[in-house]
PDB file of C-alpha atoms in Angstrom:
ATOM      1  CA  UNK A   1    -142.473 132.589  32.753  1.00 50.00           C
ATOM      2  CA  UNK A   2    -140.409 129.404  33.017  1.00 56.00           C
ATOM      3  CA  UNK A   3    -142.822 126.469  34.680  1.00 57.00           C
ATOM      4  CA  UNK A   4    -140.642 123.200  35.472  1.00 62.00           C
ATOM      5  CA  UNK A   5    -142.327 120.343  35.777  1.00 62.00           C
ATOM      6  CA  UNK A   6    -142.185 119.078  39.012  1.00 60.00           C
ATOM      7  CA  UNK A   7    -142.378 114.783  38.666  1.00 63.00           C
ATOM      8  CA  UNK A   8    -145.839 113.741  40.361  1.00 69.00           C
ATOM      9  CA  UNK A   9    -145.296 111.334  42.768  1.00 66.00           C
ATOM     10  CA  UNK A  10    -146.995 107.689  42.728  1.00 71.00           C
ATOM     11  CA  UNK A  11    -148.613 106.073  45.328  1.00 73.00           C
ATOM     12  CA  UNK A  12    -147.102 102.978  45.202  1.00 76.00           C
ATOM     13  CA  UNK A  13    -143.200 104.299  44.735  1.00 74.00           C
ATOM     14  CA  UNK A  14    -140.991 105.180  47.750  1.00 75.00           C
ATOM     15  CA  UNK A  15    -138.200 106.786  48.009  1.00 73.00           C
ATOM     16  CA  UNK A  16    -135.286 105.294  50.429  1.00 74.00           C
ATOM     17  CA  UNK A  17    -132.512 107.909  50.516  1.00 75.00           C
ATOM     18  CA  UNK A  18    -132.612 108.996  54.096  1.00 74.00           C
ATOM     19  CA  UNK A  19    -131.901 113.217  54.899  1.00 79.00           C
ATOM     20  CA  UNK A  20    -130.598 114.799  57.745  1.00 80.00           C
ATOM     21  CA  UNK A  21    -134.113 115.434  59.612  1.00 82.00           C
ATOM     22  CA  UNK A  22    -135.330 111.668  59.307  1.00 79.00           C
ATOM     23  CA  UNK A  23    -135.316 109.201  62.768  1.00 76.00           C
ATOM     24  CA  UNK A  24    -133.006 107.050  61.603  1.00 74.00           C
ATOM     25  CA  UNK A  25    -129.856 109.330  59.739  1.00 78.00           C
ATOM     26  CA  UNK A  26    -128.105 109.473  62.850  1.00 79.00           C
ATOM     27  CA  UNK A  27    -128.029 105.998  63.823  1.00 77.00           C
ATOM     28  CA  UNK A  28    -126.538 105.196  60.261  1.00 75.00           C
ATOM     29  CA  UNK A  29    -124.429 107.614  60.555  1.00 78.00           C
ATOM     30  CA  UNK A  30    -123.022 106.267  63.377  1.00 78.00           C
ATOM     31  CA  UNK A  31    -122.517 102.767  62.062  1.00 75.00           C
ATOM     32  CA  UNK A  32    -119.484 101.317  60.460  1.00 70.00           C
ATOM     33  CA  UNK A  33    -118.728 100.902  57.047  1.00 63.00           C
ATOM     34  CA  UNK A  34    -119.061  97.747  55.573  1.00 60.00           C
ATOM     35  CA  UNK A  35    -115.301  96.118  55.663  1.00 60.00           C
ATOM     36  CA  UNK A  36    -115.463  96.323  51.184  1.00 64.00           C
ATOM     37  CA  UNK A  37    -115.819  99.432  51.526  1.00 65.00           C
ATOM     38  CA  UNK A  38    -113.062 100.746  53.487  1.00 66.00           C
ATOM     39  CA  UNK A  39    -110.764  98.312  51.727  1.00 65.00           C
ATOM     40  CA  UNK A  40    -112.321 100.363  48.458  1.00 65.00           C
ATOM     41  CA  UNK A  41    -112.295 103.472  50.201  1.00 70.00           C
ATOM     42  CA  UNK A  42    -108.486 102.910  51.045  1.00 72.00           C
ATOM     43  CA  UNK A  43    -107.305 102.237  47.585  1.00 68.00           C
ATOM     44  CA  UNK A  44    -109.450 105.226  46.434  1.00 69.00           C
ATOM     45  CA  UNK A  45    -107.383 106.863  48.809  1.00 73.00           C
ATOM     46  CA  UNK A  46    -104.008 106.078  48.043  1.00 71.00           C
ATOM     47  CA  UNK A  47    -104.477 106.122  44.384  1.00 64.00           C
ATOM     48  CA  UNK A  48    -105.641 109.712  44.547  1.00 65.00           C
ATOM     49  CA  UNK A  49    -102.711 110.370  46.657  1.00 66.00           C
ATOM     50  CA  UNK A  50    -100.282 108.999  44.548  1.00 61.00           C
ATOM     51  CA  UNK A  51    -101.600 110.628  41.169  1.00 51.00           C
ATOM     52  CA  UNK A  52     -98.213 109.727  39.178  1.00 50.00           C
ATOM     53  CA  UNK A  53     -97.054 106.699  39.936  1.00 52.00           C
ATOM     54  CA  UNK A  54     -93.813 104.842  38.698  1.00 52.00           C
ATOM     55  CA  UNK A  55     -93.742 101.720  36.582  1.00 51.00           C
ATOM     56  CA  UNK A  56     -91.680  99.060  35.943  1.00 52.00           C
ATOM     57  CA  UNK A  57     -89.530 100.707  33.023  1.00 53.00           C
ATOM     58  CA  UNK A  58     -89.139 104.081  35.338  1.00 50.00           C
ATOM     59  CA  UNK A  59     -92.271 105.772  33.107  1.00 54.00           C
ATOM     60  CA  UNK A  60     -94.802 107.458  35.259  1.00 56.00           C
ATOM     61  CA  UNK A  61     -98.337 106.285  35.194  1.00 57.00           C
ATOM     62  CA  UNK A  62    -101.127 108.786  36.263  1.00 64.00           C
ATOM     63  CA  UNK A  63    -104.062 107.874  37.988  1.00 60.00           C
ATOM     64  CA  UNK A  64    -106.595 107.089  35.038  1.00 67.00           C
ATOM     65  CA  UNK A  65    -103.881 105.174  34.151  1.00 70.00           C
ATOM     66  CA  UNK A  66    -103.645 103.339  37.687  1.00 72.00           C
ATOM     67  CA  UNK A  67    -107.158 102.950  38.175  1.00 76.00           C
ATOM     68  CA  UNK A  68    -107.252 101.021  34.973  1.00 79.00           C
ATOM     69  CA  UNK A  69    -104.574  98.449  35.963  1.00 78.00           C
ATOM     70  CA  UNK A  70    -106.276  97.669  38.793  1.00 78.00           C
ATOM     71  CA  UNK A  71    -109.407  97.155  36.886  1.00 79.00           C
ATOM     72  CA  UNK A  72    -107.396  95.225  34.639  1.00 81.00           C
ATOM     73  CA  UNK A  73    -105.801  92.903  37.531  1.00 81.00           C
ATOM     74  CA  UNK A  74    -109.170  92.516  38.880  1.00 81.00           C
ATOM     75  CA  UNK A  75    -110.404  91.285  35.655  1.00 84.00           C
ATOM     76  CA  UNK A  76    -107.157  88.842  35.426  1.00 84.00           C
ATOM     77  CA  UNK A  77    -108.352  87.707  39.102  1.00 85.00           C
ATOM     78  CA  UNK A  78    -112.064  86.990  37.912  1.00 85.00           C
ATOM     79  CA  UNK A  79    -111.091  84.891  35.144  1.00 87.00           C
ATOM     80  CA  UNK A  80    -108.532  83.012  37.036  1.00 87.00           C
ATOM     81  CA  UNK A  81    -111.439  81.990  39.474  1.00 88.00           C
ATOM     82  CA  UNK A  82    -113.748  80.863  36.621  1.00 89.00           C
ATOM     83  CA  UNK A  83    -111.161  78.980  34.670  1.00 90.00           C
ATOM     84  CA  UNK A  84    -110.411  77.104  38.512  1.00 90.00           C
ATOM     85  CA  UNK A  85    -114.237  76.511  38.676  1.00 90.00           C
ATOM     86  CA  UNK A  86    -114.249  74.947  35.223  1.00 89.00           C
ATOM     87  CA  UNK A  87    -113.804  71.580  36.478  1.00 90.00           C
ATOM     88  CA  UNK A  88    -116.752  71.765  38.823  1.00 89.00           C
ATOM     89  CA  UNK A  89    -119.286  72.162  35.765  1.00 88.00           C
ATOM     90  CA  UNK A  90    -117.740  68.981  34.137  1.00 87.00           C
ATOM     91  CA  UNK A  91    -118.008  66.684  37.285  1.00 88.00           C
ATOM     92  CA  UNK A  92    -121.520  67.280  37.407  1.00 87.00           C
ATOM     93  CA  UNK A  93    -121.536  66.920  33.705  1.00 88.00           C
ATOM     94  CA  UNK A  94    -120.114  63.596  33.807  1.00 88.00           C
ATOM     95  CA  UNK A  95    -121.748  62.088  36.931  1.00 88.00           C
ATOM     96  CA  UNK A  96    -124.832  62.263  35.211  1.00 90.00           C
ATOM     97  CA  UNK A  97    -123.205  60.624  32.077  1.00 89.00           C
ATOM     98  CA  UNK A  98    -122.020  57.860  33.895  1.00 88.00           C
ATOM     99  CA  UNK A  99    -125.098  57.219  35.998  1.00 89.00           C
ATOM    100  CA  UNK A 100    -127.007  57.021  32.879  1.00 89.00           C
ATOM    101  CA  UNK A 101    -124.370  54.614  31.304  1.00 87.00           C
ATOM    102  CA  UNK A 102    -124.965  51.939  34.144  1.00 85.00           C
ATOM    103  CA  UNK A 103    -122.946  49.504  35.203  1.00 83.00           C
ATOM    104  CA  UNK A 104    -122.465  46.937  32.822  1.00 84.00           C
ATOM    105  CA  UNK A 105    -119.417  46.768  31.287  1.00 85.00           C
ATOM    106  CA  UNK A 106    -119.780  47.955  27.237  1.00 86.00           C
ATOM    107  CA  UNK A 107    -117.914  50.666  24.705  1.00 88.00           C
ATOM    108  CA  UNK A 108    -120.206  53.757  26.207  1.00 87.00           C
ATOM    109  CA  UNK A 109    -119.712  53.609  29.845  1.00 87.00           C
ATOM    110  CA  UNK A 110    -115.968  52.416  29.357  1.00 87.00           C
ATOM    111  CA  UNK A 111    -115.586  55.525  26.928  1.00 89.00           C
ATOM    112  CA  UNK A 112    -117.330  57.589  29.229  1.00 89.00           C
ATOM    113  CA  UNK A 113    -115.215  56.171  32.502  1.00 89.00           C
ATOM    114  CA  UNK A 114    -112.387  56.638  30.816  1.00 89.00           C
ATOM    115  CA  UNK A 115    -112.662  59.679  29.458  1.00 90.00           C
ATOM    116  CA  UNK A 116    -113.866  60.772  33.645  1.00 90.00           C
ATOM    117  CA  UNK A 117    -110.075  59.610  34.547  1.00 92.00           C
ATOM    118  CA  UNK A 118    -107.801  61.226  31.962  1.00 93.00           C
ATOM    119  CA  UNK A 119    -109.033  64.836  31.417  1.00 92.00           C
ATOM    120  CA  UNK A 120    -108.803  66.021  35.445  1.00 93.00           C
ATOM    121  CA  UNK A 121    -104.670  64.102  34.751  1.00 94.00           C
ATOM    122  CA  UNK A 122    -104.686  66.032  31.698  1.00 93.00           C
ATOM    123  CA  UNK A 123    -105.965  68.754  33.487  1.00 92.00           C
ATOM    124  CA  UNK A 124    -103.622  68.821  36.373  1.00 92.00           C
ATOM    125  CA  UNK A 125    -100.308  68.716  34.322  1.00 93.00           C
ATOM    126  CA  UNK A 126    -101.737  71.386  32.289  1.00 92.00           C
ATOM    127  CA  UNK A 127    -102.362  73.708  35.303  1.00 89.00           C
ATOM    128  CA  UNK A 128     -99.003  75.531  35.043  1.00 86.00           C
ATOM    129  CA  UNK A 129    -100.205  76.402  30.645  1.00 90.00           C
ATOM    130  CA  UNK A 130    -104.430  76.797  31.984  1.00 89.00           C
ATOM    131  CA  UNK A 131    -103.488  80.223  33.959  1.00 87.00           C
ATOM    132  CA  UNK A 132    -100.636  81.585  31.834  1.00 86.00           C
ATOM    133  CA  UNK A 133    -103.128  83.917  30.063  1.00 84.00           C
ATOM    134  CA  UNK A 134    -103.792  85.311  33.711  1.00 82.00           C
ATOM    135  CA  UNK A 135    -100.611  86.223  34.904  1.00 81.00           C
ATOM    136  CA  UNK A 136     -99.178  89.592  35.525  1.00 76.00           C
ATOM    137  CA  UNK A 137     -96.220  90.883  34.574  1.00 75.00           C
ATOM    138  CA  UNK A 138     -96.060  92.950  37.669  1.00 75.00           C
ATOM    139  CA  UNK A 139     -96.970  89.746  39.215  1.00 73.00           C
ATOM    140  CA  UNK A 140     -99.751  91.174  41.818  1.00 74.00           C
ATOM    141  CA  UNK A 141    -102.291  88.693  40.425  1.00 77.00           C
ATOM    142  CA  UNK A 142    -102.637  86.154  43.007  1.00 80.00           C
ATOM    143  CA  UNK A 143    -103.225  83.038  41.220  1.00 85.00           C
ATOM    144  CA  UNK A 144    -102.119  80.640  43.960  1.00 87.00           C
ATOM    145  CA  UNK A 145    -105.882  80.098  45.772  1.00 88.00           C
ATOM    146  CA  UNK A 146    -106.984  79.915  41.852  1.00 89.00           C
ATOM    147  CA  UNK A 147    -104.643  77.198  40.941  1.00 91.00           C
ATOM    148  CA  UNK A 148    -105.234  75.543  44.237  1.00 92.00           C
ATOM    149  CA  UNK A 149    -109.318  75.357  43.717  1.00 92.00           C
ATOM    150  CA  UNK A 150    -108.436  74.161  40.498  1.00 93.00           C
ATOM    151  CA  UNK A 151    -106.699  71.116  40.876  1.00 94.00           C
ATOM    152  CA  UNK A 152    -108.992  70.120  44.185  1.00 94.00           C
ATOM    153  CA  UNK A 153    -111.951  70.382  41.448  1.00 93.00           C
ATOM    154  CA  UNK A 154    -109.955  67.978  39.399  1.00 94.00           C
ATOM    155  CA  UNK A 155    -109.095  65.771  42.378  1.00 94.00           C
ATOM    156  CA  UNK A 156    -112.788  65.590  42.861  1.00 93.00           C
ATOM    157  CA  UNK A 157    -113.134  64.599  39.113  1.00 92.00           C
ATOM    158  CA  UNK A 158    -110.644  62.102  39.489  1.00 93.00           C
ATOM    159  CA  UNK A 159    -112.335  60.977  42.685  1.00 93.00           C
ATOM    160  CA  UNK A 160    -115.523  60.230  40.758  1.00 91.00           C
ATOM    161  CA  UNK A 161    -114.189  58.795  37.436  1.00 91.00           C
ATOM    162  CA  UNK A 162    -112.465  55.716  40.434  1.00 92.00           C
ATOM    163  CA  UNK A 163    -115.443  55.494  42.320  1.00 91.00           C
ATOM    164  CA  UNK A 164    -117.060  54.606  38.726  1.00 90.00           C
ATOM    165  CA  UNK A 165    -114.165  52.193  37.835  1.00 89.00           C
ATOM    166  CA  UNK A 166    -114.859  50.813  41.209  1.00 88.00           C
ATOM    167  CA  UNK A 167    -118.418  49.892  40.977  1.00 88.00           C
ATOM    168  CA  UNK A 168    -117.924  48.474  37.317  1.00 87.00           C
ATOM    169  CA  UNK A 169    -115.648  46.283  39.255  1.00 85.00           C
ATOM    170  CA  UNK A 170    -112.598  47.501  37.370  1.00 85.00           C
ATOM    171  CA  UNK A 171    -110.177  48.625  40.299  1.00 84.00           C
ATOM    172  CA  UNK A 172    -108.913  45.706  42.151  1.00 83.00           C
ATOM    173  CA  UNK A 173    -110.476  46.516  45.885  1.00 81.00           C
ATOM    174  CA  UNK A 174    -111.537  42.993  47.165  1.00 81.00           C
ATOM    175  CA  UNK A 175    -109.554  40.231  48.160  1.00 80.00           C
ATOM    176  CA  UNK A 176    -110.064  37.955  45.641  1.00 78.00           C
ATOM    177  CA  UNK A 177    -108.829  40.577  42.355  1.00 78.00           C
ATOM    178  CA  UNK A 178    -105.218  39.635  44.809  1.00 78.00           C
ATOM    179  CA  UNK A 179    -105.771  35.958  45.133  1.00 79.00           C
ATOM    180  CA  UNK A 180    -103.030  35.087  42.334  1.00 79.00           C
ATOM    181  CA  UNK A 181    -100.150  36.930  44.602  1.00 80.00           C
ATOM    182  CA  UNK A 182    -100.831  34.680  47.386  1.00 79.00           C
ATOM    183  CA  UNK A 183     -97.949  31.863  47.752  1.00 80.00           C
ATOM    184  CA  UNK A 184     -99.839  28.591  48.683  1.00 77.00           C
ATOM    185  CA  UNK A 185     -98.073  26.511  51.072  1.00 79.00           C
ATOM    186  CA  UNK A 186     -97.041  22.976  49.416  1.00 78.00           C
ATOM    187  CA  UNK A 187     -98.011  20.199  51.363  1.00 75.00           C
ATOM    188  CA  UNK A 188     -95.496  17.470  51.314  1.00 76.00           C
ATOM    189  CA  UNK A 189     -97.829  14.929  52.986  1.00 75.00           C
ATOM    190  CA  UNK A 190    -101.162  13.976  53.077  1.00 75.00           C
ATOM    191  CA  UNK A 191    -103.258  11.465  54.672  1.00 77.00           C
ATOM    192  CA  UNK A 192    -107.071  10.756  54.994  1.00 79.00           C
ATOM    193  CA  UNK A 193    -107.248  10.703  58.800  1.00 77.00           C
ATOM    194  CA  UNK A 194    -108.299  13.652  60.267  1.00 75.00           C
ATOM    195  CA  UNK A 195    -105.418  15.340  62.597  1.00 65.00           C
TER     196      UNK A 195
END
C-alpha cells in the first residue's frame, strides 16, 4: 500500500489558477490577449512552421537554432538601449558635480565644466564605433531609435555643461561680452552748447 502525501493546505496561501467550473473562466476566456503576446505567439508560430530555415551562406538552420538567434538579436537590442541610456546616468552624475563646484571661477569647477562639454562631443562622433559591437550581420537589429536616444542624451549633456559655462559667465550672452564689435561713430565736431 502506496500512501502519497497529499500537500496540506495553509490558511493563509491561495491559489489563483482559475478551472473551468469557477465564475470568472469564461469571462477570461473571452478576453483578448495582451498585444505581447500575440506578437510572441506569432513568432512562436512561424518559427515552428518554418522548422529549417535558410541562412545567409545557403546552410539550413533548424529551429533551436532559430530560436536562439532571435534570443541573440534580442540580447544585441537590450544592450544597444543601455549603451544609448549611458549618457543619462552621467548627466545626473555631473549636475551634481557642478552644483557642488559653485560658481566661482577656479581649477575644479573649470575641470569639471569642461570636462561636462567635451565627453557628450566625444561622445557623439564616437556614436558610429559605441554600437559597432551591436550590429548584426543579418542586419535585423534595429539600432536607429538606439543611436537616436543616444545622441539626444548627449545633447542634453551638452545642454547642461553650456548652461554651466553660462552662469560662470563664460559664454558671451549679454550685450556688453559684444561691446568691442560695436563701430563708434567719430564725431568731427563738438561744442558745449546743448543742441
Amino acid at each position: 500500500m502506496t500512501a502519497t502525501a497529499v500537500p496540506r493546505r495553509r490558511r493563509w496561501s491561495v491559489n489563483l489558477n482559475l478551472s473551468e467550473s469557477d465564475p470568472g473562466y469564461r469571462q477570461l476566456q473571452r478576453k483578448p490577449a495582451p498585444c505581447d503576446m500575440r506578437l510572441v505567439r506569432s513568432i512562436e508560430k512561424e518559427m515552428e512552421q518554418n522548422s529549417t530555415l535558410k541562412s545567409k551562406d545557403g546552410s539550413t538552420l533548424s529551429a533551436a537554432e532559430n530560436k536562439q538567434a532571435v534570443a541573440i538579436r534580442a540580447r544585441k537590442q537590450t544592450k544597444a538601449m543601455s549603451i544609448a541610456m549611458g549618457p543619462a546616468k552621467q548627466i545626473a552624475m555631473n549636475g551634481f558635480m557642478m552644483w557642488m563646484s559653485g560658481k566661482n571661477l577656479n581649477i575644479f569647477s573649470i575641470s569639471i565644466t569642461s570636462m561636462a562639454i567635451m565627453n557628450p562631443v566625444k561622445g557623439i562622433l564616437n556614436t558610429p564605433n559605441v554600437f559597432r559591437s551591436c550590429e548584426d550581420p543579418d542586419g535585423k537589429v534595429d539600432l536607429n531609435s538606439a543611436k537616436a536616444i543616444f545622441l539626444l542624451m548627449n545633447l542634453i549633456w551638452l545642454g547642461v555643461g553650456l548652461y554651466k559655462m553660462g552662469t560662470m559667465k563664460l559664454l558671451p550672452l549679454s550685450s556688453a561680452d559684444w561691446e568691442s564689435y560695436v563701430v563708434w561713430k567719430h564725431v568731427l565736431e563738438t561744442t558745449s552748447l546743448p543742441p
